[in-house]
XYZ file of C-alpha atoms in Angstrom:
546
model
C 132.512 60.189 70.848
C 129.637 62.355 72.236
C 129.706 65.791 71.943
C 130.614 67.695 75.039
C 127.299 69.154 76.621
C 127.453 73.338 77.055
C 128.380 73.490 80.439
C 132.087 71.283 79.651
C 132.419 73.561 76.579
C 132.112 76.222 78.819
C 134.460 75.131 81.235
C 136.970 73.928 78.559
C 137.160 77.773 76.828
C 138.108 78.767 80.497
C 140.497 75.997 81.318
C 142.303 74.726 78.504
C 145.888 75.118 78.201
C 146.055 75.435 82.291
C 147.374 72.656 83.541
C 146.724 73.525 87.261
C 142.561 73.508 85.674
C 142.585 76.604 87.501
C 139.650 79.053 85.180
C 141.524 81.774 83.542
C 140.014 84.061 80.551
C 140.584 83.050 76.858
C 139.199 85.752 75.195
C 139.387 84.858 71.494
C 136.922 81.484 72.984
C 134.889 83.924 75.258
C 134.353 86.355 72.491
C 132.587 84.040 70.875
C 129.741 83.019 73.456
C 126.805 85.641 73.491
C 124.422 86.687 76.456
C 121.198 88.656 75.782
C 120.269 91.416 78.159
C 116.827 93.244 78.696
C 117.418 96.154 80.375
C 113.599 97.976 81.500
C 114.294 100.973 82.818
C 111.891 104.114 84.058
C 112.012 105.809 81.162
C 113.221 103.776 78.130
C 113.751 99.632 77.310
C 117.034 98.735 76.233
C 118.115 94.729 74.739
C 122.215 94.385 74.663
C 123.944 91.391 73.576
C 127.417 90.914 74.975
C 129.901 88.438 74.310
C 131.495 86.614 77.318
C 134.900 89.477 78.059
C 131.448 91.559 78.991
C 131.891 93.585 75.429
C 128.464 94.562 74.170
C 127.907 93.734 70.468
C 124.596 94.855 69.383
C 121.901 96.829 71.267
C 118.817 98.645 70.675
C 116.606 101.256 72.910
C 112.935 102.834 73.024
C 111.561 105.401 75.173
C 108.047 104.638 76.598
C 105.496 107.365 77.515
C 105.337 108.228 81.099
C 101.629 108.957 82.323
C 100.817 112.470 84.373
C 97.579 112.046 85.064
C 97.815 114.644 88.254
C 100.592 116.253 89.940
C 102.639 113.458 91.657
C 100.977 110.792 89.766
C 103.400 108.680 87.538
C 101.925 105.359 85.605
C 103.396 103.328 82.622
C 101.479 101.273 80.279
C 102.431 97.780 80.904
C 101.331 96.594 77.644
C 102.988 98.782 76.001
C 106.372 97.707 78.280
C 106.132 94.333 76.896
C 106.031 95.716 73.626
C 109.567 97.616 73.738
C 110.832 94.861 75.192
C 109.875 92.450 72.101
C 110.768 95.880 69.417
C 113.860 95.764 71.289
C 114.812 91.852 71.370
C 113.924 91.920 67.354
C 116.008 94.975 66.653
C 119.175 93.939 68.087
C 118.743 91.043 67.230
C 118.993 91.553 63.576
C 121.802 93.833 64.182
C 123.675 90.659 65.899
C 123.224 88.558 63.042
C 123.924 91.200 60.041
C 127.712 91.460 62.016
C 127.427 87.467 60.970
C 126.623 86.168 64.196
C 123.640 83.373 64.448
C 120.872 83.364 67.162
C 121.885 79.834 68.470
C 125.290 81.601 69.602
C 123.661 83.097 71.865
C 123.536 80.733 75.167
C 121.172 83.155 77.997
C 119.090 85.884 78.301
C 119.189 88.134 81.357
C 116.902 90.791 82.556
C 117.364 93.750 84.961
C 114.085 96.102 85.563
C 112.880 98.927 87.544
C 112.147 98.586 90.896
C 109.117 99.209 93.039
C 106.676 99.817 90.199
C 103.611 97.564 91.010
C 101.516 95.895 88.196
C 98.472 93.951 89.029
C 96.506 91.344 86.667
C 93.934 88.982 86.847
C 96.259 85.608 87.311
C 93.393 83.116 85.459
C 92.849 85.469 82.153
C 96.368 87.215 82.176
C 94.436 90.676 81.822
C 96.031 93.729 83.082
C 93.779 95.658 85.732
C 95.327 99.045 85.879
C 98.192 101.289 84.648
C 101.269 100.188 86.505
C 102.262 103.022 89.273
C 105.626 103.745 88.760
C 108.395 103.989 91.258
C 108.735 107.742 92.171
C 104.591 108.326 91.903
C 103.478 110.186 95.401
C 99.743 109.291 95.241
C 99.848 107.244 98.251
C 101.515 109.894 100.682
C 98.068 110.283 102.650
C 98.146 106.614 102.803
C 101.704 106.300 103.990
C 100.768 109.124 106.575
C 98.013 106.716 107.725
C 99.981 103.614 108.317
C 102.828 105.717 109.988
C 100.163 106.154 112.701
C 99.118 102.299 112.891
C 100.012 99.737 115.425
C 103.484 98.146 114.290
C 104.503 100.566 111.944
C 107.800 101.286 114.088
C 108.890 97.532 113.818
C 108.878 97.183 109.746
C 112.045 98.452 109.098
C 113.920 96.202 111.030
C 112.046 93.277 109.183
C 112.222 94.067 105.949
C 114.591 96.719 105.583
C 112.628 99.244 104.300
C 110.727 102.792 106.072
C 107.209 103.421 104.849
C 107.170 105.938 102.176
C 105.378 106.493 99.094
C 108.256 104.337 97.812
C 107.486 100.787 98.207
C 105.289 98.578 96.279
C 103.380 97.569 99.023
C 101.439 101.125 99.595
C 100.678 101.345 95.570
C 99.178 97.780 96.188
C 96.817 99.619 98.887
C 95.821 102.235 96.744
C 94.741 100.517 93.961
C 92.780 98.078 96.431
C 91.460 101.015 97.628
C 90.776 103.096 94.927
C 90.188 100.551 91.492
C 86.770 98.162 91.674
C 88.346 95.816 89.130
C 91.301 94.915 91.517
C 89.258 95.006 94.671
C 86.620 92.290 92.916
C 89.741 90.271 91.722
C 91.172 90.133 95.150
C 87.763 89.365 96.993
C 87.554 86.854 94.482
C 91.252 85.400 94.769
C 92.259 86.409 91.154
C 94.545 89.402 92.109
C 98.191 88.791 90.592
C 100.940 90.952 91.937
C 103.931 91.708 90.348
C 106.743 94.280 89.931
C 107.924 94.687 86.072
C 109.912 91.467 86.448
C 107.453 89.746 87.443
C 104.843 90.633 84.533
C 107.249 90.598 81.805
C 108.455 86.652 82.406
C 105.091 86.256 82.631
C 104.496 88.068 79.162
C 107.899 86.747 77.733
C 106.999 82.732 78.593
C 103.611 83.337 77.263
C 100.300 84.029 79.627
C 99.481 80.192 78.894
C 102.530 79.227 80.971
C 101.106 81.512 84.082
C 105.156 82.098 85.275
C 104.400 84.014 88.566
C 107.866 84.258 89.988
C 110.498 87.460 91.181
C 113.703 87.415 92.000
C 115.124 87.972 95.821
C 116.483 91.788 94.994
C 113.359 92.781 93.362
C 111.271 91.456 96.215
C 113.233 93.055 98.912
C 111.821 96.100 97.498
C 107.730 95.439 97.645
C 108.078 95.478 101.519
C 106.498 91.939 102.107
C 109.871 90.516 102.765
C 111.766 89.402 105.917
C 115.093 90.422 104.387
C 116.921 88.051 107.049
C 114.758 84.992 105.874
C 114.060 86.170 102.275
C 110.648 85.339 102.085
C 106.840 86.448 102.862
C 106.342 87.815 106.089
C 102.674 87.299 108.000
C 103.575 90.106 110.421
C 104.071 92.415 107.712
C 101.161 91.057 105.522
C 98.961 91.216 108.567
C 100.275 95.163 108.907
C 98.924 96.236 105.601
C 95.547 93.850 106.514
C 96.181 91.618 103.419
C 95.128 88.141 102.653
C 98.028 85.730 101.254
C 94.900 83.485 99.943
C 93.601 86.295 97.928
C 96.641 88.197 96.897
C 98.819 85.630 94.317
C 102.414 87.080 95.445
C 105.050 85.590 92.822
C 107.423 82.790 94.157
C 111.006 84.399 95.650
C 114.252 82.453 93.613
C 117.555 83.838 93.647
C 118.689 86.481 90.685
C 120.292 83.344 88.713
C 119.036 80.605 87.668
C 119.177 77.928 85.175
C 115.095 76.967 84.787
C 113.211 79.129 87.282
C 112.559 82.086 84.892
C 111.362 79.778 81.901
C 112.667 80.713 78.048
C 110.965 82.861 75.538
C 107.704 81.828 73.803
C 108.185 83.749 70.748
C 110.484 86.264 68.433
C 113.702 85.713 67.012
C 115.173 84.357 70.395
C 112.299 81.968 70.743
C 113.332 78.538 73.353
C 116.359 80.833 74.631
C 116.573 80.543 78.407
C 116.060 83.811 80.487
C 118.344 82.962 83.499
C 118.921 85.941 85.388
C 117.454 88.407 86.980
C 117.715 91.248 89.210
C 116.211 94.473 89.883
C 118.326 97.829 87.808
C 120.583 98.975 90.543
C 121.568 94.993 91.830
C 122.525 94.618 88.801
C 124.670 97.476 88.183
C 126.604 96.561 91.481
C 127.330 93.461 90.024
C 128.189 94.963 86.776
C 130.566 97.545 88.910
C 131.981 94.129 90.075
C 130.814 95.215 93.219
C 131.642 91.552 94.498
C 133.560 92.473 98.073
C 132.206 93.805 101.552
C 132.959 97.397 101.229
C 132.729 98.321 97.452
C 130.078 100.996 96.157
C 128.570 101.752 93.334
C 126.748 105.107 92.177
C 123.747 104.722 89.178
C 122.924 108.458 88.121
C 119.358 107.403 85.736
C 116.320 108.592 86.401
C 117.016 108.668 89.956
C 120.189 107.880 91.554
C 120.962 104.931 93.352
C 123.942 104.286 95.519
C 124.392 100.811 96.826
C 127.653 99.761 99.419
C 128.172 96.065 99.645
C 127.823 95.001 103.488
C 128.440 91.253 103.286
C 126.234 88.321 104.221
C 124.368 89.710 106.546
C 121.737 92.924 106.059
C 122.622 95.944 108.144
C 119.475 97.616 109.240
C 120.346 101.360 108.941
C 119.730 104.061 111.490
C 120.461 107.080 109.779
C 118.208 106.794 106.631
C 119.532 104.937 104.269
C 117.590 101.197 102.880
C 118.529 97.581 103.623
C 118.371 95.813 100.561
C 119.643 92.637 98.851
C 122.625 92.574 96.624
C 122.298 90.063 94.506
C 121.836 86.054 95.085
C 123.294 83.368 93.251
C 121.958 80.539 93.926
C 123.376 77.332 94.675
C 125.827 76.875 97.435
C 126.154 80.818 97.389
C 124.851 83.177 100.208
C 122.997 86.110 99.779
C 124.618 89.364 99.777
C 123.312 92.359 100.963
C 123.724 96.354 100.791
C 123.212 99.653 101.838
C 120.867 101.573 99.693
C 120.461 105.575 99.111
C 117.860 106.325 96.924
C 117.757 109.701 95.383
C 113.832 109.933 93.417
C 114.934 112.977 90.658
C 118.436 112.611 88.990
C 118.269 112.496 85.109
C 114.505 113.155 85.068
C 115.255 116.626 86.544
C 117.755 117.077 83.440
C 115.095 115.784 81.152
C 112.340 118.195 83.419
C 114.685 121.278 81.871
C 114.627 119.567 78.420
C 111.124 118.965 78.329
C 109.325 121.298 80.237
C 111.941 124.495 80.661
C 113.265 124.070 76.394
C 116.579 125.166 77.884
C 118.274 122.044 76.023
C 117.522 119.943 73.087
C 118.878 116.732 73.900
C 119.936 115.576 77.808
C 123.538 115.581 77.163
C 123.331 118.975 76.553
C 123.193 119.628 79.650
C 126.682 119.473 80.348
C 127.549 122.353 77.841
C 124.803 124.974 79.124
C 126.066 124.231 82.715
C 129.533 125.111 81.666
C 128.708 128.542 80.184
C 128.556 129.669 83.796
C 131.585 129.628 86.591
C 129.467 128.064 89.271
C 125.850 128.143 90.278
C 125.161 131.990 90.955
C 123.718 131.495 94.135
C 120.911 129.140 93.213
C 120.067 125.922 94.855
C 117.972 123.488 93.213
C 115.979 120.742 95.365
C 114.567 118.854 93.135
C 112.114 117.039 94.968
C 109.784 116.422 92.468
C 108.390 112.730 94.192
C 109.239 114.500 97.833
C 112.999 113.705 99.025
C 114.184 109.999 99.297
C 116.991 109.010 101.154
C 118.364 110.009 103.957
C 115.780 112.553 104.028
C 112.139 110.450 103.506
C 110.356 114.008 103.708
C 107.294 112.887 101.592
C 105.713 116.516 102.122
C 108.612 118.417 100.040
C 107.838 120.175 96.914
C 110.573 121.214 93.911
C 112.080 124.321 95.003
C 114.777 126.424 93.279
C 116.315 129.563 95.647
C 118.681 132.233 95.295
C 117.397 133.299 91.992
C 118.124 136.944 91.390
C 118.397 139.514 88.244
C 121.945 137.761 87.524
C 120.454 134.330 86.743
C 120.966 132.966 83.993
C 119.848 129.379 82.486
C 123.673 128.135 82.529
C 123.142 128.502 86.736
C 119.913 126.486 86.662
C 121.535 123.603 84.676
C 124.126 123.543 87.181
C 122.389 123.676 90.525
C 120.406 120.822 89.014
C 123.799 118.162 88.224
C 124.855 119.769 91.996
C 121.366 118.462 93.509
C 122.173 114.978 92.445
C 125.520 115.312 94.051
C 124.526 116.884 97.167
C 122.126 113.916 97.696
C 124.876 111.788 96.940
C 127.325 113.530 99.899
C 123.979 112.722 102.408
C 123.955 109.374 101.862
C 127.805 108.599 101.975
C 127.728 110.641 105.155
C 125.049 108.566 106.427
C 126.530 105.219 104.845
C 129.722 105.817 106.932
C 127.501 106.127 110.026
C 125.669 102.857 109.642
C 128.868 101.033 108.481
C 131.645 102.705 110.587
C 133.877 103.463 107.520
C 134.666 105.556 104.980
C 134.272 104.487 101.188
C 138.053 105.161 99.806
C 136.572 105.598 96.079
C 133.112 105.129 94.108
C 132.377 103.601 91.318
C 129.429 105.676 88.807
C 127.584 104.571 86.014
C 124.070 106.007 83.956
C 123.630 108.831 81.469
C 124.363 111.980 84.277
C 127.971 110.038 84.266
C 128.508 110.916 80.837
C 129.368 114.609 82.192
C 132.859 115.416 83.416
C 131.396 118.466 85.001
C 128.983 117.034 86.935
C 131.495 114.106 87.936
C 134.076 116.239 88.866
C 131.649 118.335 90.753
C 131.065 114.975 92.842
C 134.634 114.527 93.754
C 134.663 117.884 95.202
C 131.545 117.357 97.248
C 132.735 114.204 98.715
C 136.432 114.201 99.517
C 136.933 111.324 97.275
C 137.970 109.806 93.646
C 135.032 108.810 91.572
C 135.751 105.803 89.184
C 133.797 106.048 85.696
C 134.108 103.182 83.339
C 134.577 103.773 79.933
C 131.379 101.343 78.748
C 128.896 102.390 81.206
C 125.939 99.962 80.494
C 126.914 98.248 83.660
C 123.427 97.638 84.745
C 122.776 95.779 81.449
C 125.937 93.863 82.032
C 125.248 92.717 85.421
C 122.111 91.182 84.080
C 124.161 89.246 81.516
C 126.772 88.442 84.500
C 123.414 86.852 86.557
C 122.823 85.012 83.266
C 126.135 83.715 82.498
C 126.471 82.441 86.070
C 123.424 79.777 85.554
C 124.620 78.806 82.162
C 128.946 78.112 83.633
C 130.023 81.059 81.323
C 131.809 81.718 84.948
C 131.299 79.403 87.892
C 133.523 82.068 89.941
C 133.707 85.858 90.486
C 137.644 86.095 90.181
C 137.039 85.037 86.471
C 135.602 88.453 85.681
C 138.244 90.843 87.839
C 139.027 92.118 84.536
C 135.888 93.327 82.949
C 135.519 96.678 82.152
C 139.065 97.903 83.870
C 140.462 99.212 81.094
C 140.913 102.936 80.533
C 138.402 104.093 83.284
C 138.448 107.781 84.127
C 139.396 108.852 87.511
C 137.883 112.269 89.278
C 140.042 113.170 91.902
C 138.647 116.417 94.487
C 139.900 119.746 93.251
C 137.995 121.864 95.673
C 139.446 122.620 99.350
C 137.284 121.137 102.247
C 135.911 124.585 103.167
C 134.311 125.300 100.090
C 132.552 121.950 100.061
C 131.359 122.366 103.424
C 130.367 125.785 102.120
C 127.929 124.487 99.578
C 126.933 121.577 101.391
C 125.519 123.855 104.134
C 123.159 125.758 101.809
C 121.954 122.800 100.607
C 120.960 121.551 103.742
C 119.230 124.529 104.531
C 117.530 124.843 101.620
C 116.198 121.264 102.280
C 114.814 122.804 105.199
C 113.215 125.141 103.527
C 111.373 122.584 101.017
C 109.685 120.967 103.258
C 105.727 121.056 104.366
C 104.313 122.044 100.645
C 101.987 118.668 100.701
C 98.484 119.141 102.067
C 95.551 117.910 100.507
C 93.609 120.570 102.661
C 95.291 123.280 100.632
C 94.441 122.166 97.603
C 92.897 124.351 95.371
C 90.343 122.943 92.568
C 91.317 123.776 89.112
C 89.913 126.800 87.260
C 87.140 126.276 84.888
């Protein structure tokens, strides 16, 4: 008799026993199928391996060196993104199998990266042709400015979800055009490959020989070539930013999980495994909120902070700030779903701005602690608008401002006007999300390090009016890349097969303040937003000193 085939292994760990062959969860079966997951985020590389109840087993993470080459410039060395990514794979690897586990147990690799950040390479040789600009880098706000004024300009949101800003990929893709004579030759010549950090690392992962030029449909809703009703290139918006699709190699759009279109790794200790999802950081942490119904919401406080609110099959093009922006996609006789987005630019990196540049912690957590040596924030207000203000705002011209500091300051009210800033932002864009959708979110979900703090959690609640949900494993954005994975491979074939991941023993933040207070704080906030703006102007500024 021939031995069953993965797929009816699969589906006899969920079924067996059930006469009805409706899939329930066998967990002493599911615990022992494994799903890789690359997580490349802003500031570090993670690789997780979970087992199939979503219960990570092994994992290992590496910080990469951010680039500050000028004020409001932000690039990461792709090569050396690649790199943490292997170091990472290897590492955890070994860990998995010194627990006894072997490398052919594990059945997928997923992968969830940063957004935005634009990489460009020279498609025939596979050579890189400049830093990668990362997500939050400003560099383009005189470009942005220009294209606000050009013919059109008012009609792109409503296409492809997205406002211009210095946000996009699309306007780091003009600047380097503009500004980089190896990437201006390669696209005169028809050798320009574009990418965001999806895109380049299946390319590096399958091996340059293999040329894999492909993204996934969340990641490419974010580059601002999309029609996010049709999911694919747009000429109108193409023609907008004057570029060529004969010159510029754009990477083929597939949905976030799939069983062949992201290839399998060319080498390392996971070499042949199949990389079959993928989806850009804050899809996937919706999905790994289980974020699977019209109405749920998810909050990621990382680098930034990244709320996304399920809308259903069809995008919602918002009118009050906020991003249109695919869910997540998977594949076969599935339908897109879409979301909401509000993107906040400085979250963590404004706790890891006090560690790094202020001393007033040694380690990010640490936050928490300093903030809690003071009764509230002393009067200070901290807008941390470090890459300008993000949604709902999209002020590109504001500059990192801290007010109300007096004699009485102390560090302890610093630390805690900068968790409140995240929070504040937060309270924008739920007021703004009930706007564009008509309701009111009953409870959100939160994941990422800033989570880790009861403090600032609680302080959420208060500013909101509602309960915030924290899970007790909080790599959800890891997980949801595994999910993506495990959905190609008939781990699961349905979404009610997972309703129980991650429930257990979740912490719940319920509002403590009265509504008057809130409204209180939420009103200086708001005027000290005012107050940020307008500190951009390359006319003002002054040459260095010699």
């Amino acid at each position: 008799m021939a031995e069953p085939t993965d797929t009816a292994k699969t589906e006899q760990v969920l079924t067996e026993g059930n006469e009805a062959g409706v899939p329930r969860r066998d967990e002493e079966r599911l615990k022992k199928w494994f799903i890789g997951s690359i997580d490349q985020g802003t500031t570090s590389t993670r690789f997780l391996i979970f087992d199939g109840t979503g219960t990570p087993i092994a994992s290992h993470q590496l910080e990469f060196k951010q680039i500050y080459l000028h004020s409001g410039w932000i690039d990461h060395d792709p090569v050396e993104i690649v790199q943490t990514v292997e170091t990472c794979i290897e590492e955890a690897t070994k860990e998995f199998t010194k627990q006894g586990h072997s490398t052919s147990d594990i059945k997928a690799i997923g992968l969830s990266t940063q957004r935005e950040t634009t990489v460009l390479w020279d498609i025939e040789t596979g050579d890189l042709l400049h830093n990668a600009i990362a997500w939050p880098d400003t560099r383009t706000h005189a470009i942005v400015h220009e294209l606000k004024n050009r013919k059109g300009a008012d009609k792109l949101q409503d296409i492809c979800g997205l406002p211009l800003s210095t946000y996009p990929s699309s306007v780091k893709l003009i600047w380097m055009l503009r500004n980089v004579d190896k990437v201006k030759k390669a696209y005169d010549e028809g050798r320009l490959a574009f990418g965001t950090i999806d895109t380049w690392l299946l390319f590096n992962l399958n091996g340059k020989e293999r040329k894999l030029h492909v993204t996934d449909v969340t990641n490419a809703s974010r580059t601002m070539f999309v029609n996010l009703h049709k999911l694919e290139y747009d000429s109108t918006v193409l023609d907008f930013f004057q570029l060529d699709p004969q010159k510029l190699k754009l990477p083929k759009i597939v949905p976030c999980s799939d069983p062949n279109a992201f290839g399998s790794m060319a080498s390392g200790p996971l070499k042949g495994v199949k990389i079959t999802g993928c989806l850009g950081d804050q899809s996937a942490a919706l999905v790994g909120q289980l974020g699977f119904s019209p109405g749920m919401a998810k909050n990621t406080y990382g680098t930034g902070c990244f709320l996304l609110y399920n809308v259903g099959e069809k995008p919602v093009i918002s009118h009050h700030g906020l991003l249109a922006t695919v869910g997540y996609h998977f594949g076969g006789q599935r339908k897109p779903v879409y979301a909401l987005e509000g993107s906040i630019a400085v979250a963590g990196s404004a706790v890891q701005f006090l560690r790094n540049n202020f001393k007033f912690i040694e380690a990010s957590p640490d936050i928490n602690d300093l903030a809690a040596t003071v009764k509230d924030n002393g009067g200070c207000v901290f807008v941390t608008a470090f890459s300008g203000l993000f949604a709902p705002y999209w002020i590109d011209d504001a500059k990192g401002t801290i007010f109300g500091i007096t004699q009485f300051t102390e560090r302890g009210h610093i630390a805690r006007a900068t968790m409140e800033a995240t929070c504040f932002q937060t309270k924008a864009i739920l007021d703004a999300m009930e706007k564009d959708s008509g309701h009111k979110l009953a409870q959100l979900a939160v994941d990422g390090g800033m989570s880790n703090s009861d403090l600032c959690m609680q302080t959420q609640a208060d500013l909101i009016g509602i309960p915030v949900d924290r899970p007790v494993m909080r790599e959800t954005t890891s997980l949801g890349a595994a999910i993506a994975a495990g959905f190609a491979v008939d781990i699961w074939k349905e979404f009610d097969e997972l309703k129980e991941i991650n429930k257990e023993d979740r912490t719940i933040f319920k509002p403590q303040m009265t509504t008057g207070q809130s409204n209180g704080m939420y009103k200086r906030w708001e005027r000290a937003v005012e107050m940020s703006k307008g500190w951009v102007d390359d006319s003002d500024d002054i040459p260095p000193s010699s």
